[in-house]
Each structure stands twice: as structure tokens, then as C-alpha cells.
């Protein structure tokens, strides 16, 4: 999955790879949440203590955005851009807290034809787990991946 | 849906509401993408011209994060926090470009019991459309919503 030339023909169901790791500190969690998810459990470490989650946790969308950064940085499809076609089965089983180490993996679970002959649609199962091995995020994103360009010359 | 006292008992399938509108300018698009989705179609207005999308577009996750902000600001469940239980059927049918007006709506499409008697799980269909009426984002988030607290006193 991680070569510079990865095209649809290079991929098959069951292939998997690491997408690296990341950490979110408290100030990053608060900064993201103030912009996009301003709720006390994400924006204020003191107020968060009195919420059902018992302390500051990252917005679920911050965790997802961090996953996307890991996916882009790991170049799972080589030089091809990651063009999202959709996502199913997104779950946040356990909250992400400041300093948690998020360890990511991706596995190809489906490859299907596109209506356009020069590409296909690849579905991944992407999982982030914390330093205790607990899954904190899982989702099945589908992405458009081009076929290798076939030259007309011999 | 938009009262300060909204609890599970106040909600029913088919209820819908506006979640307001938002715009993303080019610098916001680039700033988000540099942090979370550093690909040329999101980070560089000039390089983006030569990509298949023909110009700068927002990261799909930036559009989703903006939807979350609209959902929080519109207080669809009143004073109750929005606690995401998961998402299905997330799609980005049309790219979001700088200055597009994103107009949001939410409809309750399912309400189900939780294992815990003091709450339920509400599934919304949330849609953002642009100023041309084209859907740019749709997703079905499920959220935990508490039942009204029943007092023991007469």
C-alpha cells in the first residue's frame, strides 16, 4: 500500500498497514473545540470534570481529523490524492484524553469497480487505538483510486 | 427540537429544523487543511487548479467540523450535550469552495431505546447544501439523549 506508484492494480483486499501515531495535548483539544465543537467537555478542563465523561476529552471530529492527517502522511495510496467518496460505520468507542497516544492502522476491506473505467473505489477499515490498546475510533472510508495509466505505445 | 428543555420524550421521528448557515473562506480552508488534510487541492489555491477538482476546495473533514459547529450552536437537543454515538452514510456529493454559503438542516429519522433506562439514541439526517441548492454533505449521526428526570416526590 505504501509505494509511490500505488494504483488500483497494486491493491487487494486484506492488505493492511500502520498509519503511524499521534498525540493531542490539552491546548490542541481546546483550540479545535472552540472552533468546531464548543461544548464544556471539550473546551474547559475544569468544567469538563463535572460532565459525564469526567474530564477534558477531544471532540470526536478532532480525533477523525487527526486520523485523516495520519492517513495523508502515511501515503497509503502513494502519490495519488486521498479523495473521499464517503464513510460508513464511524464509531468512537472510548474517549480520547490529553496525551493519549493514538496508534493507527488501515486495512483494505473492499475494492469495487467504478462507473468510470480509469478508477475504482477502495474501502478501508481505519482504526485508532490508545496506549492501552482500546479502540478510540473506527470507520470505513471509501476512496477513489486511479488505475495505472495504460500507455498506447508498445 | 430547539427548546432548552428538550429531552427524549420531547422528540419524535420526522421532526426537523434548520441548523443555520456558515461560510468558509480560502484562508480558513487552507489553515484547517495544513493541520489535518495537507493535500494540494486543500492547501494551495494555485496548485489546486491543476488537480481534478480544478481549484481550492475544503477538506471534507473541515465541512463536517463546520456542520458540528452549526449543530452545537443551534442547540438541537436544548441544554443536553451532543454526545456522538456513531455516524453512518457520510457523503460529500459536491465540493465546498471558498465563499460557498452552507445551509444546514437536521431531521430526526430514528429514535431507539438504550440499554440504560435513563436515555435513548436519536439518529438524525443532517444535510448541508450550498447556495445553488446542491447538497455538499449528508450524514446520519446518532446521539445519546437523556430522558427527562422523573422526580420521586409527588
mmCIF file of N, CA and C in Angstrom, chain A residues 3 11 15 34 42 44 57 60 63 65 67 69 72-73 75 85 92 96 137-138 143 146 154:
data_model
loop_
_atom_site.group_PDB
_atom_site.id
_atom_site.type_symbol
_atom_site.label_atom_id
_atom_site.label_comp_id
_atom_site.label_asym_id
_atom_site.label_seq_id
_atom_site.Cartn_x
_atom_site.Cartn_y
_atom_site.Cartn_z
ATOM 1 N N UNK A 3 3.761 2.340 -1.561
ATOM 2 C CA UNK A 3 4.773 2.663 -2.542
ATOM 3 C C UNK A 3 4.352 3.931 -3.261
ATOM 4 N N UNK A 11 -3.432 -2.996 -5.393
ATOM 5 C CA UNK A 11 -4.136 -3.153 -4.117
ATOM 6 C C UNK A 11 -4.996 -4.406 -4.123
ATOM 7 N N UNK A 15 -4.963 -6.346 2.420
ATOM 8 C CA UNK A 15 -3.708 -5.611 2.646
ATOM 9 C C UNK A 15 -3.913 -4.656 3.824
ATOM 10 N N UNK A 34 -13.027 24.912 20.433
ATOM 11 C CA UNK A 34 -13.563 26.283 20.421
ATOM 12 C C UNK A 34 -14.031 26.661 19.030
ATOM 13 N N UNK A 42 -15.119 19.529 25.966
ATOM 14 C CA UNK A 42 -14.024 19.686 25.009
ATOM 15 C C UNK A 42 -13.268 21.005 25.173
ATOM 16 N N UNK A 44 -13.080 23.100 28.245
ATOM 17 C CA UNK A 44 -12.706 23.631 29.553
ATOM 18 C C UNK A 44 -12.384 22.478 30.508
ATOM 19 N N UNK A 57 -12.027 15.816 27.125
ATOM 20 C CA UNK A 57 -11.847 14.830 26.052
ATOM 21 C C UNK A 57 -11.878 15.550 24.708
ATOM 22 N N UNK A 60 -14.925 14.337 19.016
ATOM 23 C CA UNK A 60 -14.812 13.178 18.125
ATOM 24 C C UNK A 60 -14.319 13.566 16.739
ATOM 25 N N UNK A 63 -10.593 13.897 16.675
ATOM 26 C CA UNK A 63 -9.965 12.580 16.527
ATOM 27 C C UNK A 63 -10.002 12.133 15.067
ATOM 28 N N UNK A 65 -10.224 14.109 12.392
ATOM 29 C CA UNK A 65 -9.325 14.965 11.612
ATOM 30 C C UNK A 65 -7.872 14.517 11.803
ATOM 31 N N UNK A 67 -6.917 11.440 12.481
ATOM 32 C CA UNK A 67 -6.824 10.219 11.666
ATOM 33 C C UNK A 67 -6.528 10.564 10.212
ATOM 34 N N UNK A 69 -5.057 13.213 9.035
ATOM 35 C CA UNK A 69 -3.665 13.658 8.907
ATOM 36 C C UNK A 69 -2.712 12.462 8.868
ATOM 37 N N UNK A 72 -3.009 10.821 5.429
ATOM 38 C CA UNK A 72 -2.326 11.595 4.377
ATOM 39 C C UNK A 72 -0.823 11.427 4.521
ATOM 40 N N UNK A 73 -0.312 11.570 5.757
ATOM 41 C CA UNK A 73 1.134 11.488 5.971
ATOM 42 C C UNK A 73 1.687 10.102 5.640
ATOM 43 N N UNK A 75 0.688 8.186 3.268
ATOM 44 C CA UNK A 75 0.643 7.978 1.815
ATOM 45 C C UNK A 75 0.211 6.565 1.459
ATOM 46 N N UNK A 85 -14.909 9.267 -0.909
ATOM 47 C CA UNK A 85 -16.187 9.063 -1.580
ATOM 48 C C UNK A 85 -17.311 8.901 -0.563
ATOM 49 N N UNK A 92 -16.868 5.988 17.975
ATOM 50 C CA UNK A 92 -15.885 6.460 18.955
ATOM 51 C C UNK A 92 -16.079 5.643 20.228
ATOM 52 N N UNK A 96 -11.006 10.151 23.818
ATOM 53 C CA UNK A 96 -9.583 10.490 23.708
ATOM 54 C C UNK A 96 -9.280 11.604 24.698
ATOM 55 N N UNK A 137 -11.384 5.039 17.867
ATOM 56 C CA UNK A 137 -12.046 5.462 16.632
ATOM 57 C C UNK A 137 -11.993 4.317 15.636
ATOM 58 N N UNK A 138 -13.107 4.054 14.987
ATOM 59 C CA UNK A 138 -13.065 3.166 13.827
ATOM 60 C C UNK A 138 -14.036 3.705 12.787
ATOM 61 N N UNK A 143 -12.583 5.445 -0.866
ATOM 62 C CA UNK A 143 -11.796 6.427 -1.611
ATOM 63 C C UNK A 143 -11.665 6.029 -3.069
ATOM 64 N N UNK A 146 -7.120 5.774 -8.735
ATOM 65 C CA UNK A 146 -6.999 5.586 -10.184
ATOM 66 C C UNK A 146 -6.333 4.256 -10.541
ATOM 67 N N UNK A 154 3.868 0.762 -27.628
ATOM 68 C CA UNK A 154 4.283 -0.598 -27.319
ATOM 69 C C UNK A 154 5.388 -0.674 -26.269
#
